[in-house]
Amino acid sequence: KTVVAGLTLWGLGCTPEAAVSPIASVTSIVEAKTLPAIDAADALMAVDTDGDGLDTLLALRKGTLHIDEHNKDVDLGGTYQAHARGVLHGTDNEIALIATGSGIGFSKAPMRLWKVDATGTSLIWEHESARNRMTDVAIVDGQIWISWFSGPKTVTAGWLVDGSFTSVHEDHMAMHQRPWDSGGVIVGRLYGEEPKSHGDLALWQDSKRRPLPSLRGVRALEVGDLDGEGTPEALVGDGWHHAYGAQGDARLQLLSGVHLDTSRTIAFFDDDYSVEQIELLGSGPATRLLITTSSHVTVLERDALGWRQTPVSSFDGRGNAVGVRTETGWMAAVSGDPVRRFHLDGAAP
């Protein structure tokens, strides 16, 4: 056991050099001493397919999906690109959606969207385009929403219903998009039209574009009800720069209101150049945010002064981190070789 800056880190080669000094701590982060069946992964997902409140950990490694508790392997035939979890309209239990496509080792793979539920793994959509790359997937109000490159620099987003895709919005390098109130779409662009120009954030509604506050290019976007009042808010990682390693900023912004006209910065990660992934853990006022930045994994949760940051782990910039519900509370699993697991509620390993 090693104690570093107030955090207790258990086993698996975690050293003081690899740990992160906390800004503020309201949770106790404890690394699990033992690893179940999954020991290495390019990307991780989690889902509760049977409704018991506990998650199954899914791992994708070189195109093969491994399902932790069932010790099953499924060939997905492509590189991991995005994932989501949620409950589809008219059903009771969660599913996981996994987007795969072209990448290292799979140069000719088409875009595919896979569904993992209590019955197993099934292919629900396949398509080929100029880049065979899906940029985002979400379950919104019980329906499937996907974004993918329809041209070399054009991303289209829309609904996937019974295997049929309907485009809602298409834009230049708009890699992250989410449906909004009354047919609107929040559009986050990584870059602008001109070479090396900054991306931005906008709300498209009734064929009209309304700019929203943004620092630069949008690398991550998530929508959820953070206060439990039934009104969604948008979380945006918007500090991307074409010279990302030198000039990028890992800023997390929160936008609220029907027209997203209220914005505030809730976190700035000084040692990183981008926010890569945003995941909501829980719901309502107790919601925690699991944030993966370019080189760290961090938990954010509310306190009297705003949002406190609790470092979880270092991160090598490849793969992802995911929240997992266990018998002792939330756990964060971080992809890599080996996969690392951290109990977020101070549970004994």
Short mmCIF file of C-alpha atoms in Angstrom, two decimals:
data_model
loop_
_atom_site.label_atom_id
_atom_site.label_comp_id
_atom_site.label_asym_id
_atom_site.label_seq_id
_atom_site.Cartn_x
_atom_site.Cartn_y
_atom_site.Cartn_z
CA LYS A 1 0.00 0.00 0.00
CA THR A 2 1.28 3.46 -0.92
CA VAL A 3 -0.12 6.71 0.46
CA VAL A 4 0.38 9.66 -1.91
CA ALA A 5 -0.88 13.16 -1.13
CA GLY A 6 -3.77 11.87 0.92
CA LEU A 7 -4.83 9.10 -1.52
CA THR A 8 -4.46 5.43 -0.70
CA LEU A 9 -3.36 3.49 -3.79
CA TRP A 10 -3.36 -0.28 -3.66
CA GLY A 11 -1.09 -2.53 -5.68
CA LEU A 12 -0.68 -2.86 -9.47
CA GLY A 13 2.53 -0.90 -9.69
CA CYS A 14 1.11 2.53 -8.84
CA THR A 15 3.99 4.77 -7.81
CA PRO A 16 4.11 8.33 -6.44
CA GLU A 17 5.40 9.50 -9.84
CA ALA A 18 2.32 8.07 -11.57
CA ALA A 19 -0.15 9.49 -9.07
CA VAL A 20 -1.82 12.90 -9.24
CA SER A 21 -1.89 15.41 -6.40
CA PRO A 22 -5.50 16.23 -5.49
CA ILE A 23 -6.92 19.74 -5.70
CA ALA A 24 -9.68 18.84 -3.28
CA SER A 25 -10.96 15.52 -2.06
CA VAL A 26 -14.47 14.54 -1.03
CA THR A 27 -14.24 10.91 -2.06
CA SER A 28 -11.68 8.31 -1.09
CA ILE A 29 -10.06 6.75 -4.14
CA VAL A 30 -8.83 3.20 -3.52
CA GLU A 31 -7.22 1.07 -6.22
CA ALA A 32 -8.41 -2.53 -6.36
CA LYS A 33 -5.77 -5.11 -5.49
CA THR A 34 -7.12 -7.86 -7.70
CA LEU A 35 -8.02 -7.99 -11.38
CA PRO A 36 -10.91 -10.18 -12.58
CA ALA A 37 -10.92 -11.77 -16.03
CA ILE A 38 -10.13 -8.62 -18.02
CA ASP A 39 -6.45 -7.75 -17.72
CA ALA A 40 -5.90 -5.53 -20.80
CA ALA A 41 -8.16 -3.40 -22.98
CA ASP A 42 -8.00 -0.78 -25.72
CA ALA A 43 -11.37 0.57 -24.54
CA LEU A 44 -13.85 -0.17 -21.76
CA MET A 45 -17.63 -0.01 -21.38
CA ALA A 46 -20.03 -0.92 -18.57
CA VAL A 47 -23.71 -1.88 -18.57
CA ASP A 48 -26.37 -3.36 -16.28
CA THR A 49 -28.26 -5.66 -18.63
CA ASP A 50 -30.28 -7.55 -16.00
CA GLY A 51 -31.51 -4.66 -13.84
CA ASP A 52 -29.83 -5.75 -10.62
CA GLY A 53 -28.06 -2.41 -10.16
CA LEU A 54 -24.61 -3.89 -10.80
CA ASP A 55 -22.62 -3.39 -13.98
CA THR A 56 -20.87 -5.86 -16.24
CA LEU A 57 -17.52 -4.61 -17.51
CA LEU A 58 -16.95 -4.90 -21.26
CA ALA A 59 -13.50 -4.62 -22.83
CA LEU A 60 -12.49 -4.23 -26.47
CA ARG A 61 -9.02 -5.48 -27.36
CA LYS A 62 -7.77 -5.59 -30.97
CA GLY A 63 -11.31 -5.80 -32.33
CA THR A 64 -12.49 -8.48 -29.91
CA LEU A 65 -15.09 -7.75 -27.23
CA HIS A 66 -14.63 -9.52 -23.90
CA ILE A 67 -17.53 -9.63 -21.45
CA ASP A 68 -16.09 -9.76 -17.94
CA GLU A 69 -18.45 -11.83 -15.83
CA HIS A 70 -19.42 -14.23 -18.63
CA ASN A 71 -15.87 -14.80 -19.89
CA LYS A 72 -17.11 -14.51 -23.49
CA ASP A 73 -15.29 -13.17 -26.55
CA VAL A 74 -17.02 -11.67 -29.60
CA ASP A 75 -15.22 -10.51 -32.77
CA LEU A 76 -16.49 -7.02 -33.65
CA GLY A 77 -14.28 -6.73 -36.72
CA GLY A 78 -13.14 -3.14 -36.24
CA THR A 79 -11.46 -0.52 -34.10
CA TYR A 80 -13.31 1.01 -31.13
CA GLN A 81 -14.67 4.49 -31.91
CA ALA A 82 -17.43 5.36 -29.41
CA HIS A 83 -19.91 3.86 -26.97
CA ALA A 84 -23.03 4.63 -24.94
CA ARG A 85 -25.27 3.03 -22.37
CA GLY A 86 -28.95 3.54 -21.60
CA VAL A 87 -32.49 2.17 -21.76
CA LEU A 88 -34.31 2.07 -25.09
CA HIS A 89 -37.94 3.17 -25.33
CA GLY A 90 -40.34 0.35 -24.47
CA THR A 91 -37.73 -1.73 -22.62
CA ASP A 92 -36.77 -2.09 -18.97
CA ASN A 93 -33.05 -2.83 -18.79
CA GLU A 94 -29.92 -1.09 -20.00
CA ILE A 95 -28.07 -1.87 -23.17
CA ALA A 96 -24.59 -0.90 -24.32
CA LEU A 97 -23.91 0.45 -27.81
CA ILE A 98 -20.41 0.06 -29.27
CA ALA A 99 -19.32 1.79 -32.46
CA THR A 100 -16.45 0.27 -34.44
CA GLY A 101 -14.88 1.08 -37.78
CA SER A 102 -11.68 1.66 -39.69
CA GLY A 103 -8.43 1.97 -37.76
CA ILE A 104 -5.11 0.31 -37.01
CA GLY A 105 -5.36 -3.33 -38.01
CA PHE A 106 -8.78 -2.78 -39.59
CA SER A 107 -8.11 -0.43 -42.51
CA LYS A 108 -11.04 -1.73 -44.57
CA ALA A 109 -13.59 -2.20 -41.80
CA PRO A 110 -16.96 -0.48 -42.35
CA MET A 111 -18.74 1.45 -39.63
CA ARG A 112 -20.70 -0.89 -37.40
CA LEU A 113 -22.92 -0.32 -34.39
CA TRP A 114 -23.25 -3.20 -31.96
CA LYS A 115 -25.79 -3.72 -29.19
CA VAL A 116 -25.02 -5.65 -26.00
CA ASP A 117 -28.04 -6.69 -23.92
CA ALA A 118 -29.14 -9.59 -21.73
CA THR A 119 -29.42 -11.89 -24.76
CA GLY A 120 -25.92 -11.24 -26.09
CA THR A 121 -24.19 -9.11 -28.73
CA SER A 122 -25.83 -8.20 -32.03
CA LEU A 123 -25.05 -5.99 -35.03
CA ILE A 124 -27.76 -3.34 -35.52
CA TRP A 125 -26.24 -1.07 -38.21
CA GLU A 126 -23.49 -1.24 -40.82
CA HIS A 127 -22.49 1.42 -43.33
CA GLU A 128 -19.53 2.49 -45.47
CA SER A 129 -18.45 6.09 -46.06
CA ALA A 130 -15.39 8.09 -47.06
CA ARG A 131 -13.70 7.54 -43.67
CA ASN A 132 -15.68 4.73 -42.04
CA ARG A 133 -15.49 6.58 -38.76
CA MET A 134 -18.22 7.14 -36.19
CA THR A 135 -17.52 10.09 -33.90
CA ASP A 136 -20.24 9.78 -31.27
CA VAL A 137 -23.16 7.66 -30.11
CA ALA A 138 -25.81 8.30 -27.46
CA ILE A 139 -29.16 7.10 -26.19
CA VAL A 140 -31.44 10.15 -25.94
CA ASP A 141 -34.99 9.82 -24.59
CA GLY A 142 -34.91 6.11 -25.33
CA GLN A 143 -33.75 6.54 -28.94
CA ILE A 144 -30.36 5.97 -30.61
CA TRP A 145 -28.46 9.04 -31.84
CA ILE A 146 -25.24 8.68 -33.84
CA SER A 147 -22.69 10.94 -35.55
CA TRP A 148 -20.39 9.83 -38.37
CA PHE A 149 -18.17 11.16 -41.15
CA SER A 150 -20.32 11.33 -44.28
CA GLY A 151 -17.46 13.04 -46.17
CA PRO A 152 -13.74 13.67 -45.65
CA LYS A 153 -14.45 16.59 -43.26
CA THR A 154 -18.23 16.50 -42.93
CA VAL A 155 -20.03 14.87 -40.01
CA THR A 156 -23.72 14.04 -40.10
CA ALA A 157 -25.81 13.28 -37.01
CA GLY A 158 -29.29 11.90 -36.55
CA TRP A 159 -31.55 9.11 -35.36
CA LEU A 160 -31.12 5.39 -35.92
CA VAL A 161 -34.46 3.59 -35.78
CA ASP A 162 -34.84 -0.11 -36.65
CA GLY A 163 -31.58 -0.04 -38.56
CA SER A 164 -32.54 3.01 -40.65
CA PHE A 165 -30.63 6.28 -40.26
CA THR A 166 -32.31 9.71 -40.59
CA SER A 167 -29.96 12.70 -40.76
CA VAL A 168 -30.88 15.74 -38.65
CA HIS A 169 -27.82 17.97 -39.02
CA GLU A 170 -24.61 17.96 -41.06
CA ASP A 171 -21.63 20.27 -40.52
CA HIS A 172 -17.90 20.72 -41.03
CA MET A 173 -15.89 18.73 -38.45
CA ALA A 174 -18.91 18.66 -36.12
CA MET A 175 -17.76 15.51 -34.37
CA HIS A 176 -20.01 15.95 -31.34
CA GLN A 177 -23.69 16.80 -31.70
CA ARG A 178 -26.70 16.33 -29.43
CA PRO A 179 -30.43 16.87 -29.97
CA TRP A 180 -31.87 19.75 -27.99
CA ASP A 181 -35.27 21.26 -27.18
CA SER A 182 -37.94 21.40 -29.95
CA GLY A 183 -35.88 19.88 -32.75
CA GLY A 184 -32.70 21.83 -32.09
CA VAL A 185 -29.18 20.41 -32.21
CA ILE A 186 -26.13 21.39 -30.15
CA VAL A 187 -23.21 21.30 -32.57
CA GLY A 188 -19.61 21.10 -31.40
CA ARG A 189 -16.99 21.52 -34.11
CA LEU A 190 -13.37 20.48 -33.62
CA TYR A 191 -12.11 22.87 -36.32
CA GLY A 192 -13.47 25.69 -38.46
CA GLU A 193 -13.59 25.73 -42.26
CA GLU A 194 -10.26 27.49 -42.76
CA PRO A 195 -6.99 25.58 -42.25
CA LYS A 196 -5.88 25.64 -38.59
CA SER A 197 -8.95 27.69 -37.59
CA HIS A 198 -10.58 27.06 -34.24
CA GLY A 199 -13.71 25.02 -33.79
CA ASP A 200 -16.75 26.31 -31.92
CA LEU A 201 -20.09 25.55 -30.31
CA ALA A 202 -23.52 26.51 -31.65
CA LEU A 203 -27.22 25.76 -31.30
CA TRP A 204 -28.99 25.07 -34.58
CA GLN A 205 -32.75 25.50 -34.42
CA ASP A 206 -35.29 26.13 -37.20
CA SER A 207 -32.39 26.19 -39.71
CA LYS A 208 -30.79 29.09 -37.85
CA ARG A 209 -27.39 29.03 -36.17
CA ARG A 210 -26.91 30.72 -32.82
CA PRO A 211 -23.32 30.80 -31.52
CA LEU A 212 -22.77 29.57 -27.98
CA PRO A 213 -19.85 30.43 -25.69
CA SER A 214 -16.77 28.32 -26.36
CA LEU A 215 -13.07 28.66 -25.84
CA ARG A 216 -12.07 26.89 -29.04
CA GLY A 217 -12.70 23.49 -30.62
CA VAL A 218 -15.07 20.99 -28.97
CA ARG A 219 -13.56 17.63 -28.10
CA ALA A 220 -16.28 16.28 -25.78
CA LEU A 221 -20.01 16.93 -25.29
CA GLU A 222 -22.59 15.41 -22.95
CA VAL A 223 -26.14 16.34 -21.98
CA GLY A 224 -27.91 15.44 -18.74
CA ASP A 225 -30.13 16.61 -15.90
CA LEU A 226 -27.60 17.54 -13.22
CA ASP A 227 -29.97 19.11 -10.70
CA GLY A 228 -32.88 16.66 -10.88
CA GLU A 229 -35.37 19.34 -11.93
CA GLY A 230 -36.19 17.77 -15.28
CA THR A 231 -34.27 20.33 -17.36
CA PRO A 232 -31.15 19.10 -19.15
CA GLU A 233 -27.82 20.92 -19.19
CA ALA A 234 -24.86 20.64 -21.54
CA LEU A 235 -21.30 19.80 -20.50
CA VAL A 236 -18.65 20.76 -23.03
CA GLY A 237 -14.90 20.20 -23.29
CA ASP A 238 -14.04 23.11 -25.57
CA GLY A 239 -10.35 24.05 -25.45
CA TRP A 240 -9.01 22.11 -28.45
CA HIS A 241 -6.25 23.76 -30.50
CA HIS A 242 -4.62 22.49 -33.71
CA ALA A 243 -1.27 22.71 -31.87
CA TYR A 244 -2.91 20.76 -29.06
CA GLY A 245 0.17 19.63 -27.14
CA ALA A 246 1.52 23.18 -26.83
CA GLN A 247 -1.58 25.40 -26.86
CA GLY A 248 -4.61 23.24 -26.10
CA ASP A 249 -6.60 23.80 -22.90
CA ALA A 250 -8.60 21.21 -20.98
CA ARG A 251 -11.61 23.30 -20.02
CA LEU A 252 -14.99 21.95 -18.92
CA GLN A 253 -17.93 24.27 -19.43
CA LEU A 254 -21.53 23.93 -18.19
CA LEU A 255 -24.36 25.51 -20.19
CA SER A 256 -27.92 25.70 -18.87
CA GLY A 257 -31.29 27.21 -19.69
CA VAL A 258 -33.72 26.38 -22.48
CA HIS A 259 -31.62 28.40 -24.92
CA LEU A 260 -28.29 27.47 -23.28
CA ASP A 261 -27.76 31.15 -22.56
CA THR A 262 -26.17 30.64 -19.12
CA SER A 263 -22.61 29.32 -19.12
CA ARG A 264 -19.81 28.91 -16.61
CA THR A 265 -16.49 27.15 -16.44
CA ILE A 266 -16.64 24.42 -13.80
CA ALA A 267 -13.14 22.97 -14.23
CA PHE A 268 -9.80 23.78 -15.78
CA PHE A 269 -7.26 20.96 -15.85
CA ASP A 270 -3.95 22.81 -15.95
CA ASP A 271 -1.71 19.84 -16.76
CA ASP A 272 -3.76 18.67 -19.75
CA TYR A 273 -4.53 19.93 -23.23
CA SER A 274 -8.02 18.49 -23.80
CA VAL A 275 -11.11 17.01 -22.21
CA GLU A 276 -11.55 13.66 -23.96
CA GLN A 277 -14.63 12.13 -22.33
CA ILE A 278 -17.44 13.15 -19.96
CA GLU A 279 -19.51 10.56 -18.08
CA LEU A 280 -22.30 11.24 -15.59
CA LEU A 281 -22.26 8.95 -12.55
CA GLY A 282 -25.69 8.84 -10.91
CA SER A 283 -28.44 11.40 -11.37
CA GLY A 284 -29.85 14.59 -9.85
CA PRO A 285 -27.96 16.79 -7.35
CA ALA A 286 -25.74 13.88 -6.32
CA THR A 287 -24.42 13.39 -9.86
CA ARG A 288 -20.68 12.99 -10.11
CA LEU A 289 -18.71 13.56 -13.29
CA LEU A 290 -16.01 11.15 -14.43
CA ILE A 291 -13.74 13.23 -16.65
CA THR A 292 -11.02 11.77 -18.85
CA THR A 293 -8.51 14.39 -19.99
CA SER A 294 -5.43 13.99 -22.15
CA SER A 295 -3.32 12.53 -19.32
CA HIS A 296 -5.53 12.11 -16.24
CA VAL A 297 -8.83 10.71 -14.94
CA THR A 298 -10.67 12.90 -12.43
CA VAL A 299 -13.95 12.84 -10.50
CA LEU A 300 -15.91 16.08 -10.07
CA GLU A 301 -18.66 16.51 -7.52
CA ARG A 302 -20.54 19.45 -6.09
CA ASP A 303 -19.66 21.25 -2.90
CA ALA A 304 -20.65 24.57 -1.37
CA LEU A 305 -18.27 26.49 -3.64
CA GLY A 306 -18.96 24.75 -6.93
CA TRP A 307 -17.31 21.56 -8.17
CA ARG A 308 -14.48 19.81 -6.37
CA GLN A 309 -11.88 17.74 -8.23
CA THR A 310 -10.60 14.41 -6.95
CA PRO A 311 -7.83 12.83 -9.06
CA VAL A 312 -8.28 9.15 -9.78
CA SER A 313 -5.44 8.06 -12.04
CA SER A 314 -2.89 9.01 -14.64
CA PHE A 315 -3.87 8.29 -18.24
CA ASP A 316 -1.71 7.65 -21.30
CA GLY A 317 -4.09 9.30 -23.78
CA ARG A 318 -5.23 6.05 -25.38
CA GLY A 319 -8.51 4.28 -24.71
CA ASN A 320 -10.80 5.61 -22.00
CA ALA A 321 -12.11 5.40 -18.45
CA VAL A 322 -15.59 4.27 -17.47
CA GLY A 323 -17.77 4.28 -14.35
CA VAL A 324 -18.83 0.87 -13.03
CA ARG A 325 -21.52 0.25 -10.40
CA THR A 326 -20.46 -2.39 -7.87
CA GLU A 327 -21.80 -3.79 -4.61
CA THR A 328 -19.67 -1.26 -2.71
CA GLY A 329 -20.47 1.79 -4.86
CA TRP A 330 -18.99 3.37 -7.96
CA MET A 331 -15.70 2.20 -9.41
CA ALA A 332 -13.67 3.77 -12.22
CA ALA A 333 -12.01 1.37 -14.64
CA VAL A 334 -9.17 2.73 -16.79
CA SER A 335 -8.19 0.98 -20.02
CA GLY A 336 -4.65 -0.08 -20.84
CA ASP A 337 -2.35 -2.97 -20.09
CA PRO A 338 -3.11 -3.69 -17.37
CA VAL A 339 -6.65 -2.42 -16.84
CA ARG A 340 -6.76 -0.49 -13.56
CA ARG A 341 -9.78 -0.26 -11.26
CA PHE A 342 -10.35 2.40 -8.60
CA HIS A 343 -13.09 2.32 -5.97
CA LEU A 344 -14.53 5.84 -5.78
CA ASP A 345 -16.35 5.40 -2.47
CA GLY A 346 -13.46 4.19 -0.33
CA ALA A 347 -14.46 0.54 -0.39
CA ALA A 348 -11.88 -1.99 0.68
CA PRO A 349 -10.35 -3.78 -2.33
#
